[in-house]
Amino acid sequence: MDTILFLGNIGAPEIIIIALIVLLIFGGKKIPELMKGLGKGVKSFKDGVKETEDEIKKGLDE
């Protein structure tokens, strides 16, 4: 999987540069909090997608 949604072809150098910019902007102490929030957001999104898929399957079965 070379492409990640809308990011296109992103490789290791680009990821490293993005990580360094984030580290400079937010500092080392805020990074764990940001990642925790990001993780919760991704989990919530996945749960929402799963619920939607389940509702669609129920509708097709009826």
mmCIF file of N, CA, C and O in Angstrom:
data_model
loop_
_atom_site.group_PDB
_atom_site.id
_atom_site.type_symbol
_atom_site.label_atom_id
_atom_site.label_comp_id
_atom_site.label_asym_id
_atom_site.label_seq_id
_atom_site.Cartn_x
_atom_site.Cartn_y
_atom_site.Cartn_z
ATOM 1 N N MET A 1 0.857 -1.186 0.000
ATOM 2 C CA MET A 1 0.000 0.000 0.000
ATOM 3 C C MET A 1 0.889 1.231 0.000
ATOM 4 O O MET A 1 1.317 1.718 1.034
ATOM 5 N N ASP A 2 1.156 1.718 -1.191
ATOM 6 C CA ASP A 2 2.067 2.848 -1.345
ATOM 7 C C ASP A 2 1.406 4.185 -1.078
ATOM 8 O O ASP A 2 2.071 5.150 -0.742
ATOM 9 N N THR A 3 0.105 4.244 -1.222
ATOM 10 C CA THR A 3 -0.589 5.513 -0.997
ATOM 11 C C THR A 3 -1.456 5.417 0.238
ATOM 12 O O THR A 3 -2.106 4.406 0.470
ATOM 13 N N ILE A 4 -1.443 6.457 1.021
ATOM 14 C CA ILE A 4 -2.246 6.519 2.237
ATOM 15 C C ILE A 4 -3.300 7.591 2.022
ATOM 16 O O ILE A 4 -3.003 8.780 2.090
ATOM 17 N N LEU A 5 -4.514 7.164 1.737
ATOM 18 C CA LEU A 5 -5.648 8.048 1.489
ATOM 19 C C LEU A 5 -5.257 9.227 0.606
ATOM 20 O O LEU A 5 -4.955 9.062 -0.556
ATOM 21 N N PHE A 6 -5.230 10.422 1.144
ATOM 22 C CA PHE A 6 -4.979 11.615 0.359
ATOM 23 C C PHE A 6 -3.510 12.036 0.374
ATOM 24 O O PHE A 6 -3.150 13.028 -0.218
ATOM 25 N N LEU A 7 -2.645 11.286 1.038
ATOM 26 C CA LEU A 7 -1.254 11.707 1.194
ATOM 27 C C LEU A 7 -0.408 11.405 -0.034
ATOM 28 O O LEU A 7 0.680 11.946 -0.161
ATOM 29 N N GLY A 8 -0.862 10.548 -0.907
ATOM 30 C CA GLY A 8 -0.100 10.234 -2.099
ATOM 31 C C GLY A 8 1.106 9.375 -1.776
ATOM 32 O O GLY A 8 1.072 8.557 -0.869
ATOM 33 N N ASN A 9 2.181 9.546 -2.509
ATOM 34 C CA ASN A 9 3.393 8.772 -2.279
ATOM 35 C C ASN A 9 4.222 9.447 -1.198
ATOM 36 O O ASN A 9 4.941 10.405 -1.453
ATOM 37 N N ILE A 10 4.114 8.949 0.007
ATOM 38 C CA ILE A 10 4.858 9.519 1.119
ATOM 39 C C ILE A 10 5.828 8.449 1.614
ATOM 40 O O ILE A 10 5.452 7.306 1.832
ATOM 41 N N GLY A 11 7.076 8.842 1.756
ATOM 42 C CA GLY A 11 8.096 7.897 2.174
ATOM 43 C C GLY A 11 8.689 8.259 3.514
ATOM 44 O O GLY A 11 8.214 9.156 4.223
ATOM 45 N N ALA A 12 9.744 7.547 3.860
ATOM 46 C CA ALA A 12 10.403 7.745 5.152
ATOM 47 C C ALA A 12 10.944 9.167 5.333
ATOM 48 O O ALA A 12 10.768 9.748 6.408
ATOM 49 N N PRO A 13 11.601 9.758 4.327
ATOM 50 C CA PRO A 13 12.114 11.118 4.536
ATOM 51 C C PRO A 13 11.016 12.134 4.853
ATOM 52 O O PRO A 13 11.192 12.999 5.718
ATOM 53 N N GLU A 14 9.879 12.002 4.174
ATOM 54 C CA GLU A 14 8.780 12.932 4.424
ATOM 55 C C GLU A 14 8.214 12.753 5.828
ATOM 56 O O GLU A 14 7.900 13.727 6.515
ATOM 57 N N ILE A 15 8.087 11.507 6.268
ATOM 58 C CA ILE A 15 7.573 11.228 7.611
ATOM 59 C C ILE A 15 8.511 11.790 8.667
ATOM 60 O O ILE A 15 8.075 12.372 9.668
ATOM 61 N N ILE A 16 9.814 11.645 8.456
ATOM 62 C CA ILE A 16 10.802 12.171 9.406
ATOM 63 C C ILE A 16 10.711 13.694 9.479
ATOM 64 O O ILE A 16 10.735 14.278 10.567
ATOM 65 N N ILE A 17 10.581 14.346 8.340
ATOM 66 C CA ILE A 17 10.479 15.810 8.317
ATOM 67 C C ILE A 17 9.213 16.262 9.033
ATOM 68 O O ILE A 17 9.250 17.207 9.834
ATOM 69 N N ILE A 18 8.093 15.590 8.782
ATOM 70 C CA ILE A 18 6.846 15.939 9.454
ATOM 71 C C ILE A 18 6.983 15.749 10.957
ATOM 72 O O ILE A 18 6.538 16.591 11.749
ATOM 73 N N ALA A 19 7.595 14.648 11.395
ATOM 74 C CA ALA A 19 7.781 14.385 12.825
ATOM 75 C C ALA A 19 8.645 15.459 13.470
ATOM 76 O O ALA A 19 8.357 15.909 14.589
ATOM 77 N N LEU A 20 9.698 15.894 12.796
ATOM 78 C CA LEU A 20 10.560 16.945 13.337
ATOM 79 C C LEU A 20 9.812 18.270 13.463
ATOM 80 O O LEU A 20 9.969 18.986 14.457
ATOM 81 N N ILE A 21 8.997 18.600 12.475
ATOM 82 C CA ILE A 21 8.217 19.843 12.529
ATOM 83 C C ILE A 21 7.233 19.800 13.694
ATOM 84 O O ILE A 21 7.102 20.769 14.441
ATOM 85 N N VAL A 22 6.549 18.663 13.854
ATOM 86 C CA VAL A 22 5.610 18.520 14.969
ATOM 87 C C VAL A 22 6.337 18.640 16.294
ATOM 88 O O VAL A 22 5.857 19.299 17.226
ATOM 89 N N LEU A 23 7.500 18.018 16.396
ATOM 90 C CA LEU A 23 8.292 18.096 17.626
ATOM 91 C C LEU A 23 8.705 19.527 17.930
ATOM 92 O O LEU A 23 8.638 19.979 19.078
ATOM 93 N N LEU A 24 9.099 20.283 16.914
ATOM 94 C CA LEU A 24 9.488 21.681 17.116
ATOM 95 C C LEU A 24 8.304 22.552 17.521
ATOM 96 O O LEU A 24 8.439 23.448 18.355
ATOM 97 N N ILE A 25 7.148 22.287 16.925
ATOM 98 C CA ILE A 25 5.969 23.123 17.208
ATOM 99 C C ILE A 25 5.411 22.846 18.597
ATOM 100 O O ILE A 25 5.140 23.777 19.359
ATOM 101 N N PHE A 26 5.227 21.575 18.934
ATOM 102 C CA PHE A 26 4.529 21.233 20.164
ATOM 103 C C PHE A 26 5.456 20.898 21.332
ATOM 104 O O PHE A 26 5.022 20.906 22.480
ATOM 105 N N GLY A 27 6.681 20.562 21.065
ATOM 106 C CA GLY A 27 7.594 20.190 22.139
ATOM 107 C C GLY A 27 7.401 18.739 22.547
ATOM 108 O O GLY A 27 6.389 18.114 22.266
ATOM 109 N N GLY A 28 8.383 18.197 23.245
ATOM 110 C CA GLY A 28 8.377 16.787 23.609
ATOM 111 C C GLY A 28 7.315 16.398 24.613
ATOM 112 O O GLY A 28 6.840 15.270 24.624
ATOM 113 N N LYS A 29 6.908 17.314 25.471
ATOM 114 C CA LYS A 29 5.951 16.967 26.522
ATOM 115 C C LYS A 29 4.528 16.829 26.000
ATOM 116 O O LYS A 29 3.728 16.100 26.570
ATOM 117 N N LYS A 30 4.198 17.521 24.936
ATOM 118 C CA LYS A 30 2.831 17.496 24.400
ATOM 119 C C LYS A 30 2.588 16.338 23.426
ATOM 120 O O LYS A 30 1.440 15.989 23.167
ATOM 121 N N ILE A 31 3.633 15.743 22.889
ATOM 122 C CA ILE A 31 3.486 14.711 21.867
ATOM 123 C C ILE A 31 2.657 13.521 22.364
ATOM 124 O O ILE A 31 1.734 13.089 21.666
ATOM 125 N N PRO A 32 2.934 12.953 23.566
ATOM 126 C CA PRO A 32 2.112 11.819 24.013
ATOM 127 C C PRO A 32 0.623 12.166 24.136
ATOM 128 O O PRO A 32 -0.238 11.356 23.786
ATOM 129 N N GLU A 33 0.330 13.369 24.597
ATOM 130 C CA GLU A 33 -1.064 13.789 24.709
ATOM 131 C C GLU A 33 -1.707 13.885 23.326
ATOM 132 O O GLU A 33 -2.855 13.474 23.135
ATOM 133 N N LEU A 34 -0.977 14.427 22.362
ATOM 134 C CA LEU A 34 -1.497 14.540 21.005
ATOM 135 C C LEU A 34 -1.753 13.172 20.390
ATOM 136 O O LEU A 34 -2.788 12.947 19.751
ATOM 137 N N MET A 35 -0.824 12.245 20.588
ATOM 138 C CA MET A 35 -0.972 10.912 20.024
ATOM 139 C C MET A 35 -2.128 10.161 20.682
ATOM 140 O O MET A 35 -2.846 9.412 20.023
ATOM 141 N N LYS A 36 -2.323 10.363 21.981
ATOM 142 C CA LYS A 36 -3.445 9.736 22.682
ATOM 143 C C LYS A 36 -4.770 10.250 22.114
ATOM 144 O O LYS A 36 -5.685 9.475 21.839
ATOM 145 N N GLY A 37 -4.864 11.552 21.924
ATOM 146 C CA GLY A 37 -6.063 12.141 21.339
ATOM 147 C C GLY A 37 -6.290 11.663 19.921
ATOM 148 O O GLY A 37 -7.425 11.379 19.519
ATOM 149 N N LEU A 38 -5.215 11.559 19.150
ATOM 150 C CA LEU A 38 -5.320 11.077 17.777
ATOM 151 C C LEU A 38 -5.796 9.630 17.764
ATOM 152 O O LEU A 38 -6.656 9.254 16.956
ATOM 153 N N GLY A 39 -5.270 8.824 18.661
ATOM 154 C CA GLY A 39 -5.684 7.426 18.749
ATOM 155 C C GLY A 39 -7.158 7.290 19.092
ATOM 156 O O GLY A 39 -7.871 6.460 18.516
ATOM 157 N N LYS A 40 -7.624 8.112 20.031
ATOM 158 C CA LYS A 40 -9.044 8.084 20.396
ATOM 159 C C LYS A 40 -9.910 8.502 19.210
ATOM 160 O O LYS A 40 -10.974 7.938 18.974
ATOM 161 N N GLY A 41 -9.454 9.495 18.465
ATOM 162 C CA GLY A 41 -10.199 9.947 17.292
ATOM 163 C C GLY A 41 -10.290 8.874 16.223
ATOM 164 O O GLY A 41 -11.353 8.658 15.638
ATOM 165 N N VAL A 42 -9.191 8.176 15.979
ATOM 166 C CA VAL A 42 -9.182 7.104 14.979
ATOM 167 C C VAL A 42 -10.103 5.969 15.425
ATOM 168 O O VAL A 42 -10.855 5.420 14.620
ATOM 169 N N LYS A 43 -10.047 5.621 16.713
ATOM 170 C CA LYS A 43 -10.918 4.558 17.236
ATOM 171 C C LYS A 43 -12.386 4.941 17.082
ATOM 172 O O LYS A 43 -13.209 4.122 16.668
ATOM 173 N N SER A 44 -12.705 6.177 17.403
ATOM 174 C CA SER A 44 -14.075 6.649 17.273
ATOM 175 C C SER A 44 -14.524 6.593 15.813
ATOM 176 O O SER A 44 -15.658 6.192 15.515
ATOM 177 N N PHE A 45 -13.652 6.978 14.908
ATOM 178 C CA PHE A 45 -13.971 6.944 13.477
ATOM 179 C C PHE A 45 -14.226 5.516 13.020
ATOM 180 O O PHE A 45 -15.198 5.244 12.308
ATOM 181 N N LYS A 46 -13.362 4.582 13.433
ATOM 182 C CA LYS A 46 -13.533 3.178 13.058
ATOM 183 C C LYS A 46 -14.845 2.627 13.598
ATOM 184 O O LYS A 46 -15.540 1.882 12.910
ATOM 185 N N ASP A 47 -15.175 2.964 14.845
ATOM 186 C CA ASP A 47 -16.435 2.509 15.435
ATOM 187 C C ASP A 47 -17.626 3.037 14.638
ATOM 188 O O ASP A 47 -18.593 2.316 14.392
ATOM 189 N N GLY A 48 -17.564 4.296 14.241
ATOM 190 C CA GLY A 48 -18.635 4.895 13.442
ATOM 191 C C GLY A 48 -18.782 4.218 12.091
ATOM 192 O O GLY A 48 -19.897 3.962 11.628
ATOM 193 N N VAL A 49 -17.662 3.909 11.458
ATOM 194 C CA VAL A 49 -17.703 3.234 10.155
ATOM 195 C C VAL A 49 -18.299 1.844 10.323
ATOM 196 O O VAL A 49 -19.124 1.409 9.510
ATOM 197 N N LYS A 50 -17.902 1.137 11.376
ATOM 198 C CA LYS A 50 -18.427 -0.212 11.611
ATOM 199 C C LYS A 50 -19.936 -0.171 11.861
ATOM 200 O O LYS A 50 -20.673 -0.999 11.320
ATOM 201 N N GLU A 51 -20.398 0.796 12.657
ATOM 202 C CA GLU A 51 -21.834 0.924 12.905
ATOM 203 C C GLU A 51 -22.590 1.183 11.606
ATOM 204 O O GLU A 51 -23.652 0.614 11.369
ATOM 205 N N THR A 52 -22.036 2.044 10.767
ATOM 206 C CA THR A 52 -22.674 2.358 9.489
ATOM 207 C C THR A 52 -22.734 1.123 8.596
ATOM 208 O O THR A 52 -23.757 0.848 7.971
ATOM 209 N N GLU A 53 -21.638 0.363 8.548
ATOM 210 C CA GLU A 53 -21.618 -0.864 7.747
ATOM 211 C C GLU A 53 -22.653 -1.855 8.257
ATOM 212 O O GLU A 53 -23.347 -2.508 7.465
ATOM 213 N N ASP A 54 -22.759 -1.989 9.580
ATOM 214 C CA ASP A 54 -23.742 -2.906 10.161
ATOM 215 C C ASP A 54 -25.164 -2.496 9.802
ATOM 216 O O ASP A 54 -26.006 -3.342 9.479
ATOM 217 N N GLU A 55 -25.453 -1.193 9.857
ATOM 218 C CA GLU A 55 -26.791 -0.699 9.504
ATOM 219 C C GLU A 55 -27.097 -0.957 8.032
ATOM 220 O O GLU A 55 -28.221 -1.317 7.678
ATOM 221 N N ILE A 56 -26.103 -0.785 7.183
ATOM 222 C CA ILE A 56 -26.299 -1.031 5.752
ATOM 223 C C ILE A 56 -26.579 -2.519 5.516
ATOM 224 O O ILE A 56 -27.469 -2.877 4.752
ATOM 225 N N LYS A 57 -25.827 -3.389 6.196
ATOM 226 C CA LYS A 57 -26.051 -4.827 6.043
ATOM 227 C C LYS A 57 -27.443 -5.213 6.537
ATOM 228 O O LYS A 57 -28.104 -6.041 5.921
ATOM 229 N N LYS A 58 -27.889 -4.629 7.658
ATOM 230 C CA LYS A 58 -29.237 -4.903 8.164
ATOM 231 C C LYS A 58 -30.278 -4.490 7.130
ATOM 232 O O LYS A 58 -31.250 -5.198 6.891
ATOM 233 N N GLY A 59 -30.094 -3.329 6.547
ATOM 234 C CA GLY A 59 -31.031 -2.829 5.542
ATOM 235 C C GLY A 59 -31.085 -3.715 4.320
ATOM 236 O O GLY A 59 -32.151 -3.917 3.733
ATOM 237 N N LEU A 60 -29.951 -4.253 3.901
ATOM 238 C CA LEU A 60 -29.931 -5.128 2.729
ATOM 239 C C LEU A 60 -30.557 -6.472 3.034
ATOM 240 O O LEU A 60 -31.147 -7.110 2.150
ATOM 241 N N ASP A 61 -30.434 -6.946 4.282
ATOM 242 C CA ASP A 61 -30.993 -8.244 4.657
ATOM 243 C C ASP A 61 -32.516 -8.201 4.732
ATOM 244 O O ASP A 61 -33.178 -9.201 4.543
ATOM 245 N N GLU A 62 -33.073 -7.052 5.047
ATOM 246 C CA GLU A 62 -34.532 -6.942 5.200
ATOM 247 C C GLU A 62 -35.251 -6.869 3.905
ATOM 248 O O GLU A 62 -35.179 -7.014 2.898
#
